[in-house]
Amino acid sequence: MGKIWRTIRTVPVLLALAFVPLIVTAKKYNIGLNGYPWYSNSETSTDLFLYWKGQALILLAFLMTACLLVSLAERKWMPEWRRLCSLEVLWLGSYLVLSVLSSLLSAYPSFAIWGSYEQWEGLFVLLAYGIFFLYVYLTVDTEWIVRLVVYGLVAGGFLMGLLGTFQFFGMDLFRGKAGQMLMNLLSENKMKFTFNFSEGWVYASLYNPNYVGSYAALLLPVLVAVALTEWKKLSRFWTMTAMVGACLMTVTLLGSHSLTGCVGVFASLLFLLVYRWRRLVSMLGWKKLMAGAVGLGAFAAAMTVFFPEQVGAGVDKLFHPKEDTHMIRQMLSTEQGLKITTAGDKDLYVRLTGEEAVPLRAADAQGREQALFYHEGGRYYTVKDHAYDYKKDGVVIAEPRFVKTVVTVNGVNYDALRVVDHQFVYEKDKTWTIVRIGNEYRVYNAFQKVDQLQEIPAVGFADCQHFGDKRGYIWSRTIPLLKDFIVTGSGPSTFTMIFPNNDYIGKTNMNYDGVTVTKPHNMYLQIWTQTGLLSLIAFLLLFAWYFVKGLRLYWNRQLVTVPEKMGMAFMTALFGYMVTGIANDSTVAVAPVFWGMLGLGMAVNRMVVKERENKNLTRISTHA
């Protein structure tokens, strides 16, 4: 009965690790953002990849809680509850308590508790992460259960890799009839879905190719470790499944074009080589290590030859990001007119006069009038003083242009000014429509809404905002927010609300005009802003406590037993995931695997310690 019960209570773990990431079905919901000027008038949207994953995880968390309560009734299991007094649980509890406080004190409580547009990682989902971690940490206590959970990871990784590989070769399940039926499974009105990704671009069932990178960083080390581990019973089946799964996952990672995922996997490999260098040399010998290095080099060369565009794009994101050529840095409404700050930190004040003969006038910061030249053929004005142009190596590559126009707002016509950052060399023009309402100049945005022009704080990445596929821009606007969220944050899943989505100048410069920024593309900035700096510290302490203990546990050890081998694999995988967190967010599509694997890693480490203590006691008694 004990073994049967242990198997039953492991089922929720297997479902959370293997099944939840694969869920794809539609959920129509009210967005709740159409009242903001920086968002469109759309009232509803449909989520395919995140909402039901979160709901399934919450349901499994309830099942896990029920199983824990049943286990509590088993007297023989009572001593295991002492684990709740460990430092690991203290760090986790601190993180969750601060998440609850951030939700209760949030200015957006509904979003914080239930989740929001494109970020269905609300408070209940965070609590489900914590319950999942605790459940695995408390209940995994035998090698047999470890094997069972690892089988689930292998099965999930294999299926995800298979799905991604089919997408890579242009056979996307979700574009076919079966996929459309699956996505409409819980929909009252059947919908036809289209995808923005071109065929051959892998997103698997994880919504975003970047999340494929985070998932691959977690699963690849585990799949490789299982493929190299002798499993006795069913050995051939799981070895072959893991080997094929590792190959499929590699194709999936490459097809996702996720540079972050590749960096995470490379970081895991580098960590393993540095940490286990002596043991690898003694186990494999120099010849095999050199052969492996040559094989990796050949693989990298083949990727460069067969996929030059993807490799080149990845390298450029880090080392050769797109140059910032925008000429207009800021626009504000002042008494002197519309204040335009150019790339050279020169201020130009342009105002609509209301006169037919001279509709526009311009002045510098000292109030000296600047001559405007009217290009009749192009029907636009330019500043005669070329000091306002954007120059590089003495060559003008951009200039400001102005067009007098009229805009209708709520049935009323207003004089307006179309400000154009005209690019001569690099890319298309950037354009803003500025409306004069009374004595104030306001922006008329892509959603035909009027909003105030505000000064947007920015820190860092002044001349490299395209770094990391525009992460430089997002980070530069996120960093100034951090000082406001030391103790508690804005609430889970509320980054959309606190990010300056009214940064019309900056977003247009990044070709984000009309785009709503919903995530910081950095897990650590995400935690800080949403649940506070203290919660981030608690989260980092939780991982650091596990990682440091793991480093000490496996240092210079000959990994013999299954728990030792898998414990090392989990530590390597979790390290890679934390590296991907520098440029990727936490998401309900991948985070359950991280939290479950973290609890599993800690449980396995505990088993390894106990196993070694028993061996030492046996040796002592034998010598005695």
Coordinates of C-alpha atoms in Angstrom, one line a residue:
M1 CA 0.0 0.0 0.0
G2 CA 2.9 2.3 0.8
K3 CA 4.4 2.0 -2.7
I4 CA 1.0 2.4 -4.4
W5 CA 0.3 5.6 -2.4
R6 CA 3.8 7.0 -3.2
T7 CA 3.1 6.3 -6.9
I8 CA -0.3 8.0 -6.7
R9 CA 1.1 11.1 -5.0
T10 CA 3.8 11.4 -7.7
V11 CA 1.2 11.7 -10.5
P12 CA 0.6 15.5 -9.9
V13 CA 4.4 16.0 -10.2
L14 CA 4.6 14.1 -13.5
L15 CA 1.6 16.1 -14.9
A16 CA 3.1 19.5 -13.8
L17 CA 6.5 18.7 -15.3
A18 CA 5.5 16.9 -18.5
F19 CA 1.9 17.8 -19.3
V20 CA 1.4 21.5 -18.3
P21 CA 4.0 22.9 -20.7
L22 CA 2.3 21.1 -23.6
I23 CA -1.2 22.7 -23.0
V24 CA -2.4 24.8 -25.8
T25 CA -6.0 25.9 -25.9
A26 CA -7.9 29.1 -26.4
K27 CA -9.2 31.4 -23.6
K28 CA -11.1 34.6 -24.6
Y29 CA -10.9 37.3 -21.9
N30 CA -11.4 40.9 -21.2
I31 CA -8.1 42.8 -21.5
G32 CA -8.9 45.7 -19.2
L33 CA -6.5 48.1 -20.8
N34 CA -8.6 49.9 -23.4
G35 CA -9.2 52.8 -21.0
Y36 CA -5.5 53.7 -21.1
P37 CA -4.4 56.1 -23.9
W38 CA -1.3 54.0 -24.8
Y39 CA -3.5 50.9 -25.5
S40 CA -6.0 50.3 -28.3
N41 CA -9.8 50.3 -28.0
S42 CA -9.8 46.5 -28.1
E43 CA -11.8 45.1 -25.1
T44 CA -11.1 41.4 -25.6
S45 CA -8.3 39.1 -26.7
T46 CA -7.6 35.4 -26.9
D47 CA -4.8 33.6 -25.2
L48 CA -3.6 30.2 -26.5
F49 CA -0.5 29.3 -24.6
L50 CA -0.5 30.7 -21.0
Y51 CA -3.9 31.0 -19.3
W52 CA -4.8 27.3 -19.2
K53 CA -1.3 26.3 -18.2
G54 CA -1.7 28.5 -15.2
Q55 CA -5.1 27.1 -14.3
A56 CA -3.9 23.5 -14.7
L57 CA -1.0 24.2 -12.4
I58 CA -3.3 25.8 -9.8
L59 CA -5.5 22.7 -9.9
L60 CA -2.5 20.5 -9.5
A61 CA -1.4 22.6 -6.6
F62 CA -4.7 21.9 -4.8
L63 CA -4.2 18.1 -5.5
M64 CA -0.7 18.3 -4.1
T65 CA -1.9 20.1 -1.0
A66 CA -4.6 17.4 -0.5
C67 CA -1.9 14.7 -0.9
L68 CA 0.3 16.4 1.7
L69 CA -2.6 16.4 4.1
V70 CA -3.2 12.7 3.6
S71 CA 0.5 12.1 4.1
L72 CA 0.4 14.0 7.3
A73 CA -2.0 11.4 8.6
E74 CA 0.6 8.8 8.1
R75 CA 2.5 8.6 11.5
K76 CA 5.6 7.1 10.0
W77 CA 5.9 10.2 7.7
M78 CA 5.6 12.7 10.5
P79 CA 9.4 13.1 11.0
E80 CA 9.7 14.3 7.4
W81 CA 7.8 17.5 8.3
R82 CA 10.9 18.7 10.1
R83 CA 12.1 19.7 6.7
L84 CA 9.7 22.6 6.8
C85 CA 12.0 24.2 9.3
S86 CA 14.9 24.3 6.9
L87 CA 16.4 27.5 5.5
E88 CA 15.2 26.5 2.0
V89 CA 11.6 26.8 3.2
L90 CA 12.4 30.1 5.0
W91 CA 13.7 31.7 1.7
L92 CA 10.7 30.3 -0.2
G93 CA 8.3 31.5 2.5
S94 CA 9.8 35.0 2.4
Y95 CA 9.5 35.1 -1.3
L96 CA 5.8 34.0 -1.3
V97 CA 4.8 36.3 1.7
L98 CA 6.3 39.3 -0.1
S99 CA 4.4 38.3 -3.3
V100 CA 1.2 38.2 -1.3
L101 CA 1.9 41.6 0.2
S102 CA 2.7 43.1 -3.2
S103 CA -0.6 41.8 -4.5
L104 CA -2.6 43.1 -1.6
L105 CA -1.0 46.5 -1.8
S106 CA -1.0 46.7 -5.6
A107 CA -2.7 49.5 -7.4
Y108 CA -3.9 46.8 -9.8
P109 CA -5.1 44.0 -7.5
S110 CA -7.2 42.2 -10.1
F111 CA -4.2 41.9 -12.4
A112 CA -1.9 41.0 -9.5
I113 CA -4.0 38.2 -8.2
W114 CA -5.4 36.6 -11.4
G115 CA -2.8 37.6 -14.0
S116 CA -3.1 39.9 -17.0
Y117 CA -2.7 40.5 -20.7
E118 CA 0.1 38.2 -22.1
Q119 CA 1.4 37.7 -18.5
W120 CA -0.8 35.1 -16.8
E121 CA 1.5 34.7 -13.8
G122 CA -0.6 36.2 -11.0
L123 CA -0.4 35.6 -7.3
F124 CA -2.2 32.2 -7.4
V125 CA 0.2 31.0 -10.0
L126 CA 3.2 32.1 -7.9
L127 CA 1.7 30.3 -4.9
A128 CA 1.3 27.2 -7.0
Y129 CA 5.0 27.4 -7.9
G130 CA 5.8 27.4 -4.1
I131 CA 3.4 24.5 -3.4
F132 CA 4.9 22.5 -6.3
F133 CA 8.4 23.2 -5.0
L134 CA 7.5 22.2 -1.4
Y135 CA 5.6 19.1 -2.6
V136 CA 8.5 17.7 -4.6
Y137 CA 11.0 18.7 -1.8
L138 CA 9.0 16.9 0.8
T139 CA 7.8 13.8 -1.0
V140 CA 10.7 12.7 -3.2
D141 CA 12.7 10.5 -0.8
T142 CA 13.6 7.3 -2.6
E143 CA 15.7 6.5 -5.7
W144 CA 12.6 4.8 -7.2
I145 CA 10.6 8.0 -7.0
V146 CA 13.5 10.0 -8.5
R147 CA 13.5 7.6 -11.4
L148 CA 9.8 8.0 -11.9
V149 CA 9.9 11.8 -11.9
V150 CA 12.9 11.7 -14.3
Y151 CA 10.9 9.5 -16.6
G152 CA 8.3 12.3 -16.7
L153 CA 10.9 14.9 -17.5
V154 CA 12.2 12.7 -20.3
A155 CA 8.7 12.1 -21.7
G156 CA 7.9 15.8 -21.6
G157 CA 11.2 16.8 -23.2
F158 CA 10.8 14.2 -25.9
L159 CA 7.3 15.4 -26.8
M160 CA 8.3 19.1 -26.8
G161 CA 11.3 18.3 -28.9
L162 CA 9.2 16.3 -31.3
L163 CA 6.7 19.1 -31.6
G164 CA 9.4 21.7 -32.2
T165 CA 11.3 19.6 -34.7
F166 CA 8.1 19.1 -36.8
Q167 CA 7.7 22.9 -36.7
F168 CA 11.3 23.4 -37.8
F169 CA 10.6 21.2 -40.9
G170 CA 7.4 23.1 -41.8
M171 CA 5.0 20.6 -40.3
D172 CA 3.4 22.7 -37.5
L173 CA 0.7 20.7 -35.6
F174 CA -1.1 23.9 -34.7
R175 CA -1.5 25.1 -38.3
G176 CA -3.4 21.9 -39.2
K177 CA -6.9 20.7 -38.5
A178 CA -5.9 18.6 -35.4
G179 CA -4.1 21.6 -33.9
Q180 CA -7.0 23.9 -34.6
M181 CA -9.4 21.5 -32.9
L182 CA -7.1 21.2 -29.9
M183 CA -6.9 25.0 -29.6
N184 CA -10.7 25.3 -29.8
L185 CA -11.2 22.5 -27.2
L186 CA -12.6 24.8 -24.5
S187 CA -14.0 27.5 -26.7
E188 CA -17.7 28.1 -27.1
N189 CA -17.4 29.7 -30.5
K190 CA -14.9 27.9 -32.8
M191 CA -12.2 30.2 -34.0
K192 CA -9.7 30.1 -36.9
F193 CA -6.2 30.9 -35.7
T194 CA -3.3 32.4 -37.7
F195 CA 0.3 32.8 -36.6
N196 CA 2.8 35.6 -36.9
F197 CA 5.8 33.3 -37.0
S198 CA 6.9 32.2 -40.4
E199 CA 7.0 28.5 -41.2
G200 CA 10.1 26.8 -39.8
W201 CA 10.4 29.1 -36.8
V202 CA 10.0 27.1 -33.7
Y203 CA 7.8 28.2 -30.8
A204 CA 6.6 24.6 -29.8
S205 CA 3.8 25.0 -27.3
L206 CA 5.5 27.7 -25.3
Y207 CA 4.1 30.9 -26.9
N208 CA 7.4 32.6 -27.5
P209 CA 10.7 31.3 -29.2
N210 CA 12.6 32.8 -26.3
Y211 CA 10.8 30.6 -23.9
V212 CA 11.8 27.6 -26.0
G213 CA 15.4 28.6 -25.2
S214 CA 14.7 28.6 -21.4
Y215 CA 13.0 25.2 -21.6
A216 CA 15.8 23.7 -23.7
A217 CA 18.4 25.0 -21.1
L218 CA 16.5 23.1 -18.4
L219 CA 15.9 19.9 -20.3
L220 CA 19.0 19.3 -22.4
P221 CA 21.3 18.5 -19.5
V222 CA 18.8 16.1 -18.0
L223 CA 18.2 14.3 -21.3
V224 CA 21.9 13.9 -21.8
A225 CA 22.4 12.7 -18.3
V226 CA 19.6 10.1 -18.6
A227 CA 21.1 9.0 -21.9
L228 CA 24.5 8.3 -20.2
T229 CA 23.0 6.7 -17.1
E230 CA 22.4 2.9 -16.7
W231 CA 18.8 2.4 -15.6
K232 CA 18.7 -1.4 -15.2
K233 CA 15.1 -2.1 -15.9
L234 CA 13.7 -0.5 -19.0
S235 CA 17.3 0.8 -19.6
R236 CA 17.3 0.6 -23.4
F237 CA 13.9 2.3 -23.7
W238 CA 14.7 5.3 -21.5
T239 CA 18.2 5.6 -22.8
M240 CA 17.0 5.7 -26.4
T241 CA 14.1 8.0 -25.6
A242 CA 16.5 10.4 -23.9
M243 CA 19.1 10.3 -26.7
V244 CA 16.5 10.9 -29.4
G245 CA 14.9 13.6 -27.1
A246 CA 18.2 15.4 -26.7
C247 CA 18.6 15.5 -30.5
L248 CA 15.1 16.7 -31.0
M249 CA 15.5 19.4 -28.3
T250 CA 18.7 20.6 -30.0
V251 CA 16.9 21.0 -33.3
T252 CA 14.1 22.8 -31.4
L253 CA 16.5 25.2 -29.8
L254 CA 18.2 26.0 -33.0
G255 CA 14.9 26.4 -34.8
S256 CA 13.7 28.9 -32.2
H257 CA 16.5 31.3 -33.0
S258 CA 16.8 31.9 -29.3
L259 CA 20.2 33.3 -28.7
T260 CA 19.5 33.4 -24.9
G261 CA 18.7 29.7 -24.9
C262 CA 22.0 28.9 -26.8
V263 CA 23.9 31.1 -24.3
G264 CA 22.2 29.2 -21.4
V265 CA 23.1 25.8 -22.8
F266 CA 26.6 27.0 -23.5
A267 CA 26.9 28.4 -20.0
S268 CA 25.8 25.0 -18.6
L269 CA 28.4 23.2 -20.7
L270 CA 31.1 25.6 -19.6
F271 CA 30.2 25.3 -16.0
L272 CA 30.3 21.5 -16.2
L273 CA 33.7 21.5 -17.9
V274 CA 35.2 23.9 -15.3
Y275 CA 33.6 22.2 -12.3
R276 CA 34.2 18.6 -13.3
W277 CA 37.4 19.1 -15.3
R278 CA 39.6 16.7 -13.2
R279 CA 36.9 14.0 -13.1
L280 CA 36.2 14.3 -16.8
V281 CA 39.9 13.9 -17.6
S282 CA 40.2 10.8 -15.3
M283 CA 37.0 9.3 -16.6
L284 CA 37.3 10.0 -20.3
G285 CA 40.9 10.7 -20.9
W286 CA 42.4 13.5 -23.0
K287 CA 41.7 11.8 -26.4
K288 CA 37.9 11.6 -25.8
L289 CA 37.8 15.1 -24.4
M290 CA 39.7 16.4 -27.5
A291 CA 37.4 14.4 -29.7
G292 CA 34.4 16.0 -28.0
A293 CA 35.9 19.5 -28.4
V294 CA 36.5 18.8 -32.1
G295 CA 33.0 17.5 -32.4
L296 CA 31.5 20.7 -30.9
G297 CA 33.7 22.8 -33.1
A298 CA 32.5 20.9 -36.2
F299 CA 28.9 21.3 -35.1
A300 CA 29.4 25.1 -34.6
A301 CA 31.1 25.3 -38.1
A302 CA 28.2 23.3 -39.7
M303 CA 25.7 25.7 -38.1
T304 CA 27.5 28.7 -39.4
V305 CA 27.6 27.2 -42.9
F306 CA 24.1 25.8 -43.1
F307 CA 22.3 28.5 -41.1
P308 CA 24.4 31.7 -41.7
E309 CA 21.5 34.1 -41.2
Q310 CA 20.5 32.8 -37.9
V311 CA 24.0 32.6 -36.5
G312 CA 24.8 36.0 -37.9
A313 CA 21.7 37.5 -36.4
G314 CA 22.5 36.0 -33.0
V315 CA 26.0 37.3 -33.0
D316 CA 24.8 40.8 -34.1
K317 CA 22.3 41.0 -31.2
L318 CA 25.2 40.8 -28.7
F319 CA 28.3 42.2 -30.4
H320 CA 27.0 44.3 -33.3
P321 CA 23.5 45.6 -32.4
K322 CA 21.7 47.8 -34.7
E323 CA 23.0 51.4 -34.6
D324 CA 20.9 54.0 -32.9
T325 CA 20.3 56.6 -35.6
H326 CA 17.2 58.3 -34.3
M327 CA 17.6 62.1 -34.3
I328 CA 14.7 63.1 -32.0
R329 CA 15.2 62.1 -28.3
Q330 CA 12.4 63.9 -26.6
M331 CA 9.4 66.1 -27.1
L332 CA 7.6 68.2 -24.4
S333 CA 4.9 70.8 -24.3
T334 CA 6.1 74.2 -23.1
E335 CA 4.9 77.8 -23.0
Q336 CA 7.4 78.5 -25.8
G337 CA 5.9 75.8 -28.0
L338 CA 6.7 72.1 -28.7
K339 CA 10.2 71.5 -27.3
I340 CA 12.1 69.0 -29.4
T341 CA 15.4 67.7 -28.1
T342 CA 17.6 66.2 -30.8
A343 CA 20.4 63.6 -30.6
G344 CA 23.0 66.3 -30.2
D345 CA 21.1 67.6 -27.0
K346 CA 20.1 70.7 -28.9
D347 CA 16.6 72.1 -28.1
L348 CA 14.3 73.4 -30.8
Y349 CA 11.0 75.1 -30.0
V350 CA 8.4 74.8 -32.7
R351 CA 4.9 76.3 -32.5
L352 CA 1.8 76.5 -34.6
T353 CA 0.9 80.1 -35.1
G354 CA -2.6 79.7 -36.5
E355 CA -1.6 82.1 -39.3
E356 CA -2.1 81.0 -42.9
A357 CA 0.9 82.9 -44.2
V358 CA 3.4 81.6 -41.6
P359 CA 1.8 78.5 -40.0
L360 CA 5.0 77.5 -38.2
R361 CA 7.7 79.2 -36.2
A362 CA 10.8 77.9 -34.6
A363 CA 13.3 79.2 -32.0
D364 CA 16.4 77.8 -30.2
A365 CA 16.8 77.5 -26.4
Q366 CA 17.8 81.2 -26.1
G367 CA 14.6 82.3 -27.9
R368 CA 16.4 83.2 -31.1
E369 CA 14.1 82.6 -34.1
Q370 CA 15.3 79.8 -36.4
A371 CA 14.6 80.1 -40.1
L372 CA 12.4 77.4 -41.6
F373 CA 12.6 76.4 -45.2
Y374 CA 9.4 75.3 -47.0
H375 CA 9.9 72.5 -49.5
E376 CA 6.9 73.1 -51.8
G377 CA 7.3 69.9 -53.7
G378 CA 7.5 67.8 -50.6
R379 CA 5.1 70.1 -48.7
Y380 CA 7.2 70.1 -45.5
Y381 CA 9.4 72.5 -43.5
T382 CA 13.0 72.0 -42.5
V383 CA 15.3 74.0 -40.2
K384 CA 17.9 76.0 -42.2
D385 CA 20.4 75.6 -39.4
H386 CA 22.0 72.2 -40.0
A387 CA 23.1 72.1 -36.3
Y388 CA 19.9 70.2 -35.7
D389 CA 20.6 67.5 -38.2
Y390 CA 22.0 64.1 -37.2
K391 CA 25.5 63.7 -38.5
K392 CA 28.0 60.8 -38.5
D393 CA 31.6 61.4 -39.7
G394 CA 30.5 64.7 -41.0
V395 CA 27.7 63.3 -43.2
V396 CA 24.1 64.2 -42.5
I397 CA 22.1 61.0 -42.1
A398 CA 18.9 62.4 -40.7
E399 CA 17.1 65.7 -40.4
P400 CA 13.9 67.1 -38.7
R401 CA 10.9 67.8 -40.9
F402 CA 7.6 69.4 -40.1
V403 CA 4.2 69.2 -41.8
K404 CA 1.2 71.4 -40.9
T405 CA -2.0 69.3 -40.7
V406 CA -5.4 69.0 -39.0
V407 CA -6.6 66.2 -36.7
T408 CA -10.1 65.4 -35.6
V409 CA -10.5 64.5 -32.0
N410 CA -14.0 63.7 -30.7
G411 CA -15.6 65.4 -33.6
V412 CA -13.5 68.6 -33.2
N413 CA -10.8 69.7 -35.6
Y414 CA -7.5 70.8 -34.2
D415 CA -4.3 72.2 -35.7
A416 CA -1.6 69.6 -35.6
L417 CA 2.0 69.2 -36.5
R418 CA 3.5 66.1 -38.0
V419 CA 7.1 65.8 -36.8
V420 CA 9.3 63.6 -39.0
D421 CA 12.7 62.1 -38.2
H422 CA 13.7 61.8 -41.8
Q423 CA 16.4 59.1 -42.3
F424 CA 18.6 59.5 -45.4
V425 CA 20.6 56.3 -45.1
Y426 CA 19.4 53.6 -42.6
E427 CA 15.7 53.0 -42.4
K428 CA 12.2 54.4 -42.9
D429 CA 11.2 57.8 -41.4
K430 CA 9.9 58.0 -37.8
T431 CA 6.8 60.1 -37.5
W432 CA 4.8 61.6 -34.6
T433 CA 1.6 63.6 -34.9
I434 CA 1.4 66.4 -32.3
V435 CA -2.0 68.2 -31.6
R436 CA -2.4 71.6 -30.2
I437 CA -5.3 71.7 -27.8
G438 CA -5.6 75.2 -26.3
N439 CA -2.0 76.1 -25.3
E440 CA -0.8 72.6 -24.8
Y441 CA 0.8 70.3 -27.3
R442 CA -0.2 66.6 -27.1
V443 CA 0.6 63.5 -29.0
Y444 CA -2.0 61.9 -31.3
N445 CA -0.9 58.2 -31.1
A446 CA -1.3 55.1 -33.3
F447 CA -4.6 54.3 -31.7
Q448 CA -6.1 57.7 -32.6
K449 CA -6.0 58.7 -28.9
V450 CA -4.6 61.9 -27.5
D451 CA -2.1 61.8 -24.6
Q452 CA 0.2 64.1 -22.8
L453 CA 3.9 64.3 -23.7
Q454 CA 6.0 63.4 -20.6
E455 CA 9.6 63.2 -19.8
I456 CA 10.5 59.5 -19.5
P457 CA 13.4 58.7 -17.2
A458 CA 16.1 56.4 -18.7
V459 CA 19.3 55.0 -17.3
G460 CA 22.1 53.4 -19.4
F461 CA 22.2 52.1 -22.9
A462 CA 22.1 55.7 -24.2
D463 CA 23.7 54.8 -27.6
C464 CA 22.9 51.1 -27.8
Q465 CA 19.2 50.7 -27.1
H466 CA 19.1 48.0 -29.8
F467 CA 21.4 45.8 -27.7
G468 CA 20.0 42.2 -27.3
D469 CA 17.1 42.8 -29.8
K470 CA 16.0 46.1 -28.2
R471 CA 16.5 44.8 -24.6
G472 CA 18.8 47.8 -24.1
Y473 CA 15.8 50.1 -24.6
I474 CA 13.5 48.2 -22.3
W475 CA 16.1 47.8 -19.5
S476 CA 17.0 51.6 -19.7
R477 CA 13.3 52.4 -19.0
T478 CA 12.9 49.7 -16.3
I479 CA 16.0 50.5 -14.2
P480 CA 14.6 53.9 -13.1
L481 CA 11.5 52.1 -11.7
L482 CA 13.5 49.9 -9.3
K483 CA 13.9 52.5 -6.5
D484 CA 10.1 52.5 -6.0
F485 CA 9.9 48.8 -5.3
I486 CA 12.3 48.0 -2.5
V487 CA 10.1 46.3 0.1
T488 CA 7.1 45.4 -2.1
G489 CA 6.5 45.5 -5.8
S490 CA 3.7 46.6 -8.1
G491 CA 2.2 43.2 -7.9
P492 CA 2.6 40.0 -9.9
S493 CA 1.8 40.3 -13.6
T494 CA 1.6 44.1 -13.5
F495 CA 4.7 45.1 -15.3
T496 CA 2.6 46.4 -18.2
M497 CA 1.0 48.9 -15.9
I498 CA 4.2 50.4 -14.5
F499 CA 6.4 50.4 -17.6
P500 CA 6.3 53.8 -19.4
N501 CA 4.1 52.6 -22.3
N502 CA 3.4 56.3 -22.9
D503 CA 7.0 56.7 -24.0
Y504 CA 5.9 57.6 -27.5
I505 CA 9.2 59.1 -28.6
G506 CA 11.3 56.2 -27.4
K507 CA 9.0 53.5 -28.7
T508 CA 8.7 54.9 -32.1
N509 CA 12.5 55.2 -32.3
M510 CA 12.6 51.5 -31.6
N511 CA 9.9 50.7 -34.1
Y512 CA 7.6 49.9 -31.2
D513 CA 4.9 52.4 -32.2
G514 CA 1.6 50.9 -31.2
V515 CA 3.3 48.0 -29.3
T516 CA 2.5 47.4 -25.6
V517 CA 5.6 46.4 -23.6
T518 CA 4.4 43.7 -21.2
K519 CA 7.7 42.3 -19.8
P520 CA 11.2 43.4 -19.0
H521 CA 13.0 40.5 -20.8
N522 CA 14.9 39.9 -17.5
M523 CA 13.6 37.6 -14.8
Y524 CA 15.5 39.5 -12.1
L525 CA 14.1 42.9 -13.1
Q526 CA 10.7 41.3 -13.4
I527 CA 10.8 39.9 -9.8
W528 CA 12.2 43.2 -8.4
T529 CA 9.5 45.4 -10.0
Q530 CA 6.6 43.1 -9.4
T531 CA 7.2 41.6 -6.0
G532 CA 10.0 43.9 -4.7
L533 CA 13.8 43.8 -4.1
L534 CA 13.4 41.8 -0.9
S535 CA 11.6 39.1 -2.7
L536 CA 14.3 39.0 -5.3
I537 CA 16.9 38.6 -2.5
A538 CA 14.8 35.8 -1.0
F539 CA 14.6 34.1 -4.4
L540 CA 18.3 34.4 -5.0
L541 CA 19.1 33.1 -1.5
L542 CA 16.9 30.1 -2.2
F543 CA 18.8 29.2 -5.3
A544 CA 22.2 30.1 -3.9
W545 CA 21.6 27.9 -0.9
Y546 CA 20.8 25.0 -3.2
F547 CA 23.6 25.7 -5.6
V548 CA 26.4 26.2 -3.1
K549 CA 25.4 23.0 -1.2
G550 CA 25.4 21.2 -4.5
L551 CA 28.9 22.5 -5.4
R552 CA 30.2 21.2 -2.1
L553 CA 28.3 17.9 -2.5
Y554 CA 29.6 16.9 -5.9
W555 CA 33.0 18.5 -5.9
N556 CA 35.6 16.0 -7.1
R557 CA 33.3 13.1 -6.5
Q558 CA 33.0 10.1 -8.7
L559 CA 29.3 10.1 -9.5
V560 CA 28.3 6.4 -9.2
T561 CA 24.7 6.2 -8.1
V562 CA 21.6 7.4 -10.0
P563 CA 20.8 10.2 -7.4
E564 CA 24.4 11.5 -7.7
K565 CA 24.3 11.6 -11.5
M566 CA 20.8 13.2 -11.7
G567 CA 21.7 15.6 -8.8
M568 CA 24.6 16.9 -10.9
A569 CA 22.4 17.1 -14.0
F570 CA 19.7 19.1 -12.2
M571 CA 22.3 21.5 -10.8
T572 CA 23.8 22.1 -14.3
A573 CA 20.3 22.5 -15.8
L574 CA 19.1 25.0 -13.2
F575 CA 22.4 27.0 -13.6
G576 CA 21.7 27.3 -17.3
Y577 CA 18.1 28.5 -16.6
M578 CA 19.3 31.2 -14.2
V579 CA 21.7 32.4 -17.0
T580 CA 18.8 32.6 -19.5
G581 CA 16.9 34.7 -16.8
I582 CA 19.3 37.5 -17.6
A583 CA 17.5 38.1 -20.9
N584 CA 14.3 36.0 -20.5
D585 CA 11.3 36.4 -18.2
S586 CA 9.7 34.0 -15.8
T587 CA 6.6 32.5 -17.5
V588 CA 4.0 30.0 -16.6
A589 CA 5.0 28.1 -19.8
V590 CA 8.4 27.2 -18.4
A591 CA 8.7 28.2 -14.7
P592 CA 6.8 25.1 -13.4
V593 CA 9.6 22.9 -14.7
F594 CA 12.1 25.2 -13.0
W595 CA 10.4 25.1 -9.6
G596 CA 9.7 21.4 -9.8
M597 CA 13.3 20.7 -10.8
L598 CA 14.6 23.0 -8.0
G599 CA 12.6 21.0 -5.4
L600 CA 13.7 17.8 -7.0
G601 CA 17.4 18.9 -6.9
M602 CA 17.2 19.7 -3.2
A603 CA 15.4 16.4 -2.5
V604 CA 18.1 14.4 -4.4
N605 CA 20.9 16.3 -2.7
R606 CA 19.3 15.3 0.7
M607 CA 19.2 11.7 -0.5
V608 CA 22.9 11.8 -1.6
V609 CA 23.9 13.2 1.8
K610 CA 22.0 10.5 3.6
E611 CA 23.3 7.8 1.4
R612 CA 26.9 8.8 2.0
E613 CA 26.3 9.0 5.8
N614 CA 25.0 5.5 5.8
K615 CA 28.0 4.3 3.8
N616 CA 30.3 6.0 6.3
L617 CA 28.5 4.4 9.2
T618 CA 28.8 1.0 7.5
R619 CA 32.5 1.5 7.1
I620 CA 32.9 2.5 10.7
S621 CA 31.0 -0.5 12.0
T622 CA 32.9 -2.8 9.7
H623 CA 36.3 -1.5 11.0
A624 CA 35.0 -1.8 14.6

